[in-house]
Coordinates of C-alpha atoms in Angstrom, one line a residue:
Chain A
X9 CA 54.4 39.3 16.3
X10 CA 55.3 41.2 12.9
X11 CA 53.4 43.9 11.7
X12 CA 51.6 41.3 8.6
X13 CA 50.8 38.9 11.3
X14 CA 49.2 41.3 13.5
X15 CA 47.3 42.6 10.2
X16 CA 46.2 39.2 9.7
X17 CA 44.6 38.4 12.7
X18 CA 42.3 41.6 12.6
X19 CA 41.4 40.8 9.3
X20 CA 40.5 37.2 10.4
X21 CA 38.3 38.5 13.4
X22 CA 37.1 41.2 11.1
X23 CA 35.9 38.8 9.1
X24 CA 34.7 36.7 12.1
X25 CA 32.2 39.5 13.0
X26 CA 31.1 40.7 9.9
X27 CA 30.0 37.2 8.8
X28 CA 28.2 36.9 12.3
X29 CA 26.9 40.6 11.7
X30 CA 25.7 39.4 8.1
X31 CA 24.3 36.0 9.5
X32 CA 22.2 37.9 12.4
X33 CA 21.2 40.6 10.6
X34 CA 20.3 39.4 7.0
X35 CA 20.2 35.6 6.8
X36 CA 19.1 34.3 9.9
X37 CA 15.9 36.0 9.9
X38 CA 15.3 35.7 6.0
X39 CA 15.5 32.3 6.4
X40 CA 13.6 31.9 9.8
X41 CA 11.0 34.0 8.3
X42 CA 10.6 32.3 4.7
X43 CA 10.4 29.2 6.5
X44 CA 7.7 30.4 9.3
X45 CA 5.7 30.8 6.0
X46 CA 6.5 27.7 4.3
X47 CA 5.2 25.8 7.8
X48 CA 2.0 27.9 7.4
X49 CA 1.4 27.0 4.0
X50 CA 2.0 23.7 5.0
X51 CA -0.6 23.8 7.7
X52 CA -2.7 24.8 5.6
X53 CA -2.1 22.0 3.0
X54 CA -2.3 19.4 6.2
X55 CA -5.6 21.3 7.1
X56 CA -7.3 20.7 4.1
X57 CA -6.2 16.9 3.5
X58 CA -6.9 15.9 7.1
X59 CA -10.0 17.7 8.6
X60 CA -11.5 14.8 9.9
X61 CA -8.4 14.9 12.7
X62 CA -10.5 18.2 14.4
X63 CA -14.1 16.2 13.6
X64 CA -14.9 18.5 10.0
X65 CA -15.9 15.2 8.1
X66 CA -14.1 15.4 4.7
X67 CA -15.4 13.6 1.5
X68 CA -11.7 13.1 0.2
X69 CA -10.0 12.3 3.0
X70 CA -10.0 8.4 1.5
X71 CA -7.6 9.9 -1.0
X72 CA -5.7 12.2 1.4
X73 CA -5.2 8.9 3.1
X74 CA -2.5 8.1 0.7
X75 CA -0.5 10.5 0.7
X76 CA 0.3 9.9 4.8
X77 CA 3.1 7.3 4.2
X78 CA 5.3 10.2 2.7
X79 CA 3.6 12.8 5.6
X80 CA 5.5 11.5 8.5
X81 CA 7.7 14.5 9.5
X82 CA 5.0 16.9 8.4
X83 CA 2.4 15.4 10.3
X84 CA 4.1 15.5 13.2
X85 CA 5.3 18.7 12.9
X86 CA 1.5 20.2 12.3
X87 CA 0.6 18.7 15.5
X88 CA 2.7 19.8 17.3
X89 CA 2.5 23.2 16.2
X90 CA -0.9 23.1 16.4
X91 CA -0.9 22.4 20.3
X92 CA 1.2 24.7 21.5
X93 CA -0.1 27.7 18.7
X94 CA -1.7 30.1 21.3
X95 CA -3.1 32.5 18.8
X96 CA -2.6 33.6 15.0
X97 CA -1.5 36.8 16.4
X98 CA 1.7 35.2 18.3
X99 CA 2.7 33.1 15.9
X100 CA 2.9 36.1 12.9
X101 CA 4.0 38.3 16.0
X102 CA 7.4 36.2 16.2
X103 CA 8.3 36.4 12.5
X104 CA 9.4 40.1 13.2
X105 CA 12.8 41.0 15.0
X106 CA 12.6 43.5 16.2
Chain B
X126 CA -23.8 5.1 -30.1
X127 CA -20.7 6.3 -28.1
X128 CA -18.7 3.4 -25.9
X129 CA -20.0 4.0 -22.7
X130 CA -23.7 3.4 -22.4
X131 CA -25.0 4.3 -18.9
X132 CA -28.6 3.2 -17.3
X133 CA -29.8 5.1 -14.4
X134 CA -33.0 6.3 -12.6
X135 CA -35.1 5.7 -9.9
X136 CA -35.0 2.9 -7.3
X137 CA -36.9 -0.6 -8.8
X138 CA -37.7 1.2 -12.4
X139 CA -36.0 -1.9 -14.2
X140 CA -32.6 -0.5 -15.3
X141 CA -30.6 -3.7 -14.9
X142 CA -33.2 -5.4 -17.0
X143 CA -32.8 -2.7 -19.3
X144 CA -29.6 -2.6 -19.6
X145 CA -29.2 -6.5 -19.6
X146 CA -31.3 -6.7 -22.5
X147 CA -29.3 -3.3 -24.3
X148 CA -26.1 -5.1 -23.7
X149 CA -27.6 -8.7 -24.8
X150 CA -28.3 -6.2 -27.7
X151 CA -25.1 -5.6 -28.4
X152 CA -23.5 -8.9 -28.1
X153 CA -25.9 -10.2 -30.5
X154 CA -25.2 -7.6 -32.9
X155 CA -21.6 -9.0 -33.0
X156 CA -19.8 -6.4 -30.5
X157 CA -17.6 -7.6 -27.8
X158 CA -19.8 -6.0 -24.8
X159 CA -19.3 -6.0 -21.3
X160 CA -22.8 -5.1 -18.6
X161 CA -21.3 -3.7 -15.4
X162 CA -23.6 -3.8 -12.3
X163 CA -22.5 -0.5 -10.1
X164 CA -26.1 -1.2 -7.6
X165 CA -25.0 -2.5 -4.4
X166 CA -27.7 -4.5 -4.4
X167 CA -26.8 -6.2 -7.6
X168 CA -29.3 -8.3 -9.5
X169 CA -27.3 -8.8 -12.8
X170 CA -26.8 -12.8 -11.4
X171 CA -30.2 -12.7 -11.3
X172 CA -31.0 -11.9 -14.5
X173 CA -28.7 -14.3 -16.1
X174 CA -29.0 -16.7 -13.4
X175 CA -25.6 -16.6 -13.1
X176 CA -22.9 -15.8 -10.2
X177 CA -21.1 -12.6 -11.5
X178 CA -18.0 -11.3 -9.5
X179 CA -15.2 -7.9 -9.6
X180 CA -14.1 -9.4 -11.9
X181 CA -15.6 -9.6 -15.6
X182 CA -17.2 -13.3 -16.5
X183 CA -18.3 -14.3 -19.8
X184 CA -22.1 -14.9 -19.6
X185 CA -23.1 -18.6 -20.7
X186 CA -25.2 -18.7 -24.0
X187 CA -24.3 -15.6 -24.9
X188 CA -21.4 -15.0 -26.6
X189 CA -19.0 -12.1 -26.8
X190 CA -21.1 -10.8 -23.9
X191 CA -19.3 -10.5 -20.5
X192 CA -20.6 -9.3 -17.0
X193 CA -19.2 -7.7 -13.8
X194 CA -20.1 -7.0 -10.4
X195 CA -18.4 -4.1 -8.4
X196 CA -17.6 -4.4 -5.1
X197 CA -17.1 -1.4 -2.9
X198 CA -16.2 -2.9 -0.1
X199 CA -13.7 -5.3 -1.5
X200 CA -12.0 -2.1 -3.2
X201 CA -11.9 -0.1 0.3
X202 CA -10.3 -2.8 2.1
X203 CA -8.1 -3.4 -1.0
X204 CA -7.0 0.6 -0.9
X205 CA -6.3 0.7 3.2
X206 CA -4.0 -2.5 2.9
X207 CA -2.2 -0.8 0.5
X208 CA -1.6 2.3 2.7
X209 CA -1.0 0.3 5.3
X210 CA 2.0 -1.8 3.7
X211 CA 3.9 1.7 2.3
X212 CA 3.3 2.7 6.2
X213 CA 5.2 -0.3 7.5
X214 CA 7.9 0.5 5.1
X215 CA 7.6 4.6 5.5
X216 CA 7.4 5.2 8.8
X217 CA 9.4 5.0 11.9
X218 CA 7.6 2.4 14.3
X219 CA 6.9 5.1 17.2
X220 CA 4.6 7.3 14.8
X221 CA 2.8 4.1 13.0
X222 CA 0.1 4.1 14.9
X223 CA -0.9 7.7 14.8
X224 CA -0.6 8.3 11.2
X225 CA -2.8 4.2 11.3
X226 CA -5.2 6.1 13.4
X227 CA -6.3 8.6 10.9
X228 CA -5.8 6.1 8.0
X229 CA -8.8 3.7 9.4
X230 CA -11.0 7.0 10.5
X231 CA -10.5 8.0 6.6
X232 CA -11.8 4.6 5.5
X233 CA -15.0 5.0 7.9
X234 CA -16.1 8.2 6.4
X235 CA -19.2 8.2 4.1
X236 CA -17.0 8.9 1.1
X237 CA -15.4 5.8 1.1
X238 CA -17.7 4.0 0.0
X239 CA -18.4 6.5 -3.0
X240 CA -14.5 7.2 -3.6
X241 CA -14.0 3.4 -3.7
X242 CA -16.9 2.7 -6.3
X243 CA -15.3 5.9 -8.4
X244 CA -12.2 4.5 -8.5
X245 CA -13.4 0.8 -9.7
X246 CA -15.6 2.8 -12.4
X247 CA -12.1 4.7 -13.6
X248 CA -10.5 1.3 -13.7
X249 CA -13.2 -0.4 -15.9
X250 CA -13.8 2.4 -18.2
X251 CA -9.7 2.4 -18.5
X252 CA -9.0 -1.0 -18.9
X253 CA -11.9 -1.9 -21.6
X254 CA -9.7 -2.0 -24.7
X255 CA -10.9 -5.3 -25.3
X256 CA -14.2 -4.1 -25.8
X257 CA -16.3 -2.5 -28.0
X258 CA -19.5 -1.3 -25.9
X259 CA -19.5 -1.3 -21.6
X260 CA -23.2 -1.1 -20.5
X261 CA -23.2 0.3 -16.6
X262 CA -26.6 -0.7 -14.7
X263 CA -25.8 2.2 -12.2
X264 CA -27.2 2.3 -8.1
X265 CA -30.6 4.3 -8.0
X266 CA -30.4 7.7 -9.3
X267 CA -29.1 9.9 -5.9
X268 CA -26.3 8.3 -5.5
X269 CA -25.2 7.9 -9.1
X270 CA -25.6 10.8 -10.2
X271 CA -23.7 12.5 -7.4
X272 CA -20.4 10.0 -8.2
X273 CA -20.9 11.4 -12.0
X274 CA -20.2 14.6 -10.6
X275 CA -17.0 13.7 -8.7
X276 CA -14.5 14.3 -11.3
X277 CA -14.5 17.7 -12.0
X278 CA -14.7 18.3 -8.0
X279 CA -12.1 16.2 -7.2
X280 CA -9.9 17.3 -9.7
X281 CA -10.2 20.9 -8.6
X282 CA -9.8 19.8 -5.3
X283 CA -6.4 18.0 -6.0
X284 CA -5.5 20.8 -8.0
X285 CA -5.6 23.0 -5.1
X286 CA -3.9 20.8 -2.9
X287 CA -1.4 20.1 -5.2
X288 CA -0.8 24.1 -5.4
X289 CA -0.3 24.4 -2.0
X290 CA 2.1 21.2 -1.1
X291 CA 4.5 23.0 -4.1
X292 CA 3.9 26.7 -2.8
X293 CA 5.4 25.6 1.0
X294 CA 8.2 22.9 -0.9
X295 CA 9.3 26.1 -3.0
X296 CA 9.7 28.6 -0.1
X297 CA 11.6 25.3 1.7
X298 CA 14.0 25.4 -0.9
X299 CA 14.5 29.4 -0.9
X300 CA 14.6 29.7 3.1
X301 CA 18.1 27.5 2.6
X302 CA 20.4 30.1 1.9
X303 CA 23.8 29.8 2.2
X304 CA 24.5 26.4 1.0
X305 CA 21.9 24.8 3.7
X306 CA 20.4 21.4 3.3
X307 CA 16.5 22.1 2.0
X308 CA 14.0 20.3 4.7
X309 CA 11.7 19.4 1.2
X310 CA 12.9 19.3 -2.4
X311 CA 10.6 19.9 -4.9
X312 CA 12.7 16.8 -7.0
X313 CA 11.4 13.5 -5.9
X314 CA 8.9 14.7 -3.9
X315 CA 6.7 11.8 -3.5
X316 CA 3.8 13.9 -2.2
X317 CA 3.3 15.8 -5.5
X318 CA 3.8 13.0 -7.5
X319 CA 0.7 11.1 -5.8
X320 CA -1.4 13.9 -6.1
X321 CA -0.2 14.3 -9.6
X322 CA -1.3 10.8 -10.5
X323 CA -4.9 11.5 -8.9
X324 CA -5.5 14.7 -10.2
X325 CA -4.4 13.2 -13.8
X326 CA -7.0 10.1 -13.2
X327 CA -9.9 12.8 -12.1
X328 CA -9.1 14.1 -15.7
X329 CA -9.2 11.3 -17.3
X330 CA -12.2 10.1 -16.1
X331 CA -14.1 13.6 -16.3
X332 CA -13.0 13.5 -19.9
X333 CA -14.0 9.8 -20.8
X334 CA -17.7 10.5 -18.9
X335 CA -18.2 14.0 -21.0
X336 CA -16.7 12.7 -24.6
X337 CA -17.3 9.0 -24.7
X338 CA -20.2 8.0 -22.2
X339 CA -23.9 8.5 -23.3
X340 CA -26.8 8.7 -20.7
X341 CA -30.3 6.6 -20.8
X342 CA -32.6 7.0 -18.0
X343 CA -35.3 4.4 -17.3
X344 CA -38.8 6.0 -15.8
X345 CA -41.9 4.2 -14.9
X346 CA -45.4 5.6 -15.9
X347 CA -46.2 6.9 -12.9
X348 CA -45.9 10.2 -10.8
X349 CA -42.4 9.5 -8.9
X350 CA -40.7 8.4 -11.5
X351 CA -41.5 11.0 -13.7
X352 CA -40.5 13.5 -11.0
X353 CA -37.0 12.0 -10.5
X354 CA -36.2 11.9 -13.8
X355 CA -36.7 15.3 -14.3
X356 CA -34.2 15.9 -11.5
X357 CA -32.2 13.9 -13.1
X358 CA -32.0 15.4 -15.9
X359 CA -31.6 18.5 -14.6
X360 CA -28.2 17.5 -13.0
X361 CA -26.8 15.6 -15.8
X362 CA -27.4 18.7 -17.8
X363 CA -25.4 20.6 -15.3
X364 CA -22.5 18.4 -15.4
X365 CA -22.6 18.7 -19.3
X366 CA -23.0 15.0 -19.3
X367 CA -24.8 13.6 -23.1
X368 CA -28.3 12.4 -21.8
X369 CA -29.3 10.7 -25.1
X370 CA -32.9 9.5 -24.3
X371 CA -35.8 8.0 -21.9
X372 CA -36.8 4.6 -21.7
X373 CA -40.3 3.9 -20.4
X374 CA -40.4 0.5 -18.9
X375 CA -43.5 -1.4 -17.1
X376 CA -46.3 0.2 -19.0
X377 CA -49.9 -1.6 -19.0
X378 CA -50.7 -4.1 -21.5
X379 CA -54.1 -2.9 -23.6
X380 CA -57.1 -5.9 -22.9
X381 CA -59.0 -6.7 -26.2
X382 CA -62.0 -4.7 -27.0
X383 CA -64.4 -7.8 -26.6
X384 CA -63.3 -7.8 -23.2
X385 CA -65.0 -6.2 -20.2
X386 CA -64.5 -7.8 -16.7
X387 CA -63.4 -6.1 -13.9
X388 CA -59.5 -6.8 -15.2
X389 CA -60.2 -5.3 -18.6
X390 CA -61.8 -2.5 -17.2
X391 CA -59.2 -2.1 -14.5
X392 CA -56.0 -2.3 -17.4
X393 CA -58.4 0.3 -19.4
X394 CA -58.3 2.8 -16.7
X395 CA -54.5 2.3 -16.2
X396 CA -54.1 2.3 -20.1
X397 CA -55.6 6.0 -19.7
X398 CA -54.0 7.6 -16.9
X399 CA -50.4 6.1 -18.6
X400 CA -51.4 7.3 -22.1
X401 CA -51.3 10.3 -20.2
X402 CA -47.9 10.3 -18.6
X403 CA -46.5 8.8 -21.9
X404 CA -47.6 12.7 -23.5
X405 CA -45.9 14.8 -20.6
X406 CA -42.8 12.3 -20.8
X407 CA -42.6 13.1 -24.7
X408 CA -44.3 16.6 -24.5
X409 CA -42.6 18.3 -21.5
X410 CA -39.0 16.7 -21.9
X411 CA -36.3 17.4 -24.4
X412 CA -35.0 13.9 -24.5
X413 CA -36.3 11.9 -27.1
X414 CA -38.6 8.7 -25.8
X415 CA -36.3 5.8 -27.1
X416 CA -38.6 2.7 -25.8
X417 CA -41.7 1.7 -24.4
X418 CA -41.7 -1.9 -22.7
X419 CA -44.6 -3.4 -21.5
X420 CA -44.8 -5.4 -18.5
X421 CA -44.2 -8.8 -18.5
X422 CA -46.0 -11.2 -17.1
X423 CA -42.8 -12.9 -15.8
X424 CA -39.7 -12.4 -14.6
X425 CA -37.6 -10.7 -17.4
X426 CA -34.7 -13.5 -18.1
X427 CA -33.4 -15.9 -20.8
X428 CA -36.3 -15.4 -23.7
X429 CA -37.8 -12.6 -22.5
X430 CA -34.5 -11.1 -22.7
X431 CA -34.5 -11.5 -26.3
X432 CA -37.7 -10.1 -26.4
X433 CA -37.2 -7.0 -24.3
X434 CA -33.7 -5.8 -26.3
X435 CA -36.0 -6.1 -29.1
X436 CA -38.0 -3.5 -27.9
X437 CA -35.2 -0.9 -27.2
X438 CA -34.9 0.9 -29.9
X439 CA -31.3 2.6 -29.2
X440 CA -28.6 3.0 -31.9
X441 CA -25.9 -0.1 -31.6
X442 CA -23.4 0.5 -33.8
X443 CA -20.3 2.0 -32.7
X444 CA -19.8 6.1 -33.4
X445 CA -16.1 6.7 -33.7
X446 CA -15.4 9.1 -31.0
X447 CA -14.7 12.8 -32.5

């Protein structure tokens, strides 16, 4: 192995790690995180169009009603996050890596 | 007068006679008019002893006078078959039946009803082009006066939802960094764009009830009546709606001096007590008293109808809107 080959090769697993590094560090839990919120918001949108699925009566759900065509994934989503949610706490507790 | 010419008040006052003979009114005065029963229990048929439907009918020896009937119910079971087809065509078979679940509880609510009557009133006022005056005979006071109310609710209320759906799309699109595929796009997003559409109709409708539609209510001489309308007033005032005047139907007719049996003296004592009411109604309201029918001996149809409009003494002519 020459002396530019061997060079090579670090710099490939250098660059192996440091995108891993970069990946675990910065952008996985940016991402994680920014999406954690995004569900929330979302719950909250599902919340407020779909009471009536936890008994509050709501006087627009005839309109909300609509919109549940295009709410497949999200509706199945919020349920499910909405079983095994134990408490607000845990859920904001796992945004943070500590 | 402005386009829209709204009738309400209390429960059995006479507003479809009243505004039966307004619109007959109308038409006779050479403007293409269109009376639109909103009561549930509709008695526009009756007046012109004539089957009406949802859909508008010209009336038969009258001309350039139509009349329609709306129909709730039709309109709710109109609204969930549409769901239900873009659900067929949406959504994977295994989750059809949940997301049909809540679709049939949100037709069962008691807002249904209401929503569906809102929407038909949206459609009518939209689609009147073709004419120059459309007279609603609205459902007893309560209920009327709370579906007035709906747009600027609703329209906050899509507003808010509509905030929300594009706050969590937005943070979708910024949690994929690094060239990842989005799990919503704000383009095409078929969520906003519905809610879009409705908050735009709540608009449109708040704007056509506060610039174009004027209010009449209908009181009877007696306690109740005058009561309600009070209410009424109040909460037309508070939704900024244009209550134009009061129309005081089913007053006494005076017996002839000469006379003095137990009738006479009877209608003389009611004459009184109504004389009375007549002075609060014009004293203590703000709203000009625009008529004053007297009972008639029968049923208010055909000639009487004639008659009656006669006695109505609101502006026809059309005001161009400002």
């Amino acid at each position: 192995m020459t002396l530019a080959e061997r060079i090579a090769a670090f710099r490939d697993l250098a660059e192996e790690w440091l995108r891993g590094l970069y990946h675990g560090m910065i952008s996985h839990p940016a991402y994680e995180k920014i999406e954690n919120e995004a569900e929330d918001i979302e719950d909250a949108f599902m919340l407020a169009c779909f009471p009536d699925a936890f008994g509050i009566p709501s006087p627009v759900s005839y309109y909300t009603a609509e919109l549940l065509p295009y709410l497949e994934d999200e509706f199945e989503a919020w349920e499910r996050r909405m079983w095994d949610r134990g408490s607000l706490l845990e859920r904001k507790g796992q945004q943070y890596h500590f | 007068m402005r386009k829209f010419v709204f009738f309400g008040g209390k429960g059995g006052v006479g507003k479809t006679t009243v505004s039966s003979a307004y619109a007959y009114k109308c038409a006779n005065a050479g403007l293409r008019t269109l009376v639109v029963s909103t009561d549930p229990a509709h008695s526009t048929s009756d007046v012109f002893d004539q089957q009406f439907d949802d859909t508008p009918k010209p009336v038969d020896g009258v001309s350039g006078l139509d009349a329609m009937e709306l129909d709730p119910e039709e309109e709710v079971s109109r609204h969930l078959q549409g769901i239900k087809r873009s659900l067929s065509t949406q959504v994977s078979p295994a989750m059809v039946n949940e997301i049909d679940r809540q679709v049939e509880m949100a037709h069962q609510t008691p807002g249904a009803y209401e929503a569906a009557l809102f929407d038909r009133f949206v459609d009518v006022m939209r689609d009147s082009d073709e004419y120059d005056r459309v007279v609603f005979d609205t459902s007893p006071t309560g209920g009327t006066l709370r579906l007035l109310s709906l747009p600027e609710f609703l329209e906050g209320w899509a507003e808010r939802l509509l905030a929300k759906r594009k706050q969590s799309v937005r943070l979708f699109e910024r949690a994929a960094i690094g060239g990842r595929e989005p799990r919503r796009i704000r383009e095409g997003d078929p969520v906003i764009a519905q809610l879009e559409e409705r908050r735009d109709r709540f608009a449109l409708a708040g704007k056509l009830l506060r610039e174009e539609a004027a209010f009449f209510l209908v009181v009877n001489p007696d306690e109740l009546s005058i009561r309600e309308t009070r209410r009424a007033i109040g909460s037309l005032d508070d939704a900024t709606l244009d209550v134009r005047g009061l129309i005081v139907n089913k007053l006494t007719p005076e017996p002839d001096d000469d006379e003095n049996g137990r009738g006479a003296r009877f209608l003389r004592d009611r004459v009184r007590t109504e004389r009375e009411r007549l002075k609060t109604l014009r004293e203590e309201f703000d709203k000009p008293v625009v008529a004053e029918i007297v009972t008639r001996i029968a049923e208010v149809k055909g000639d009487l109808l004639a008659d009656v409009a006669a006695e109505i003494d609101v502006e026809v002519r059309v005001e161009p809107v400002e």
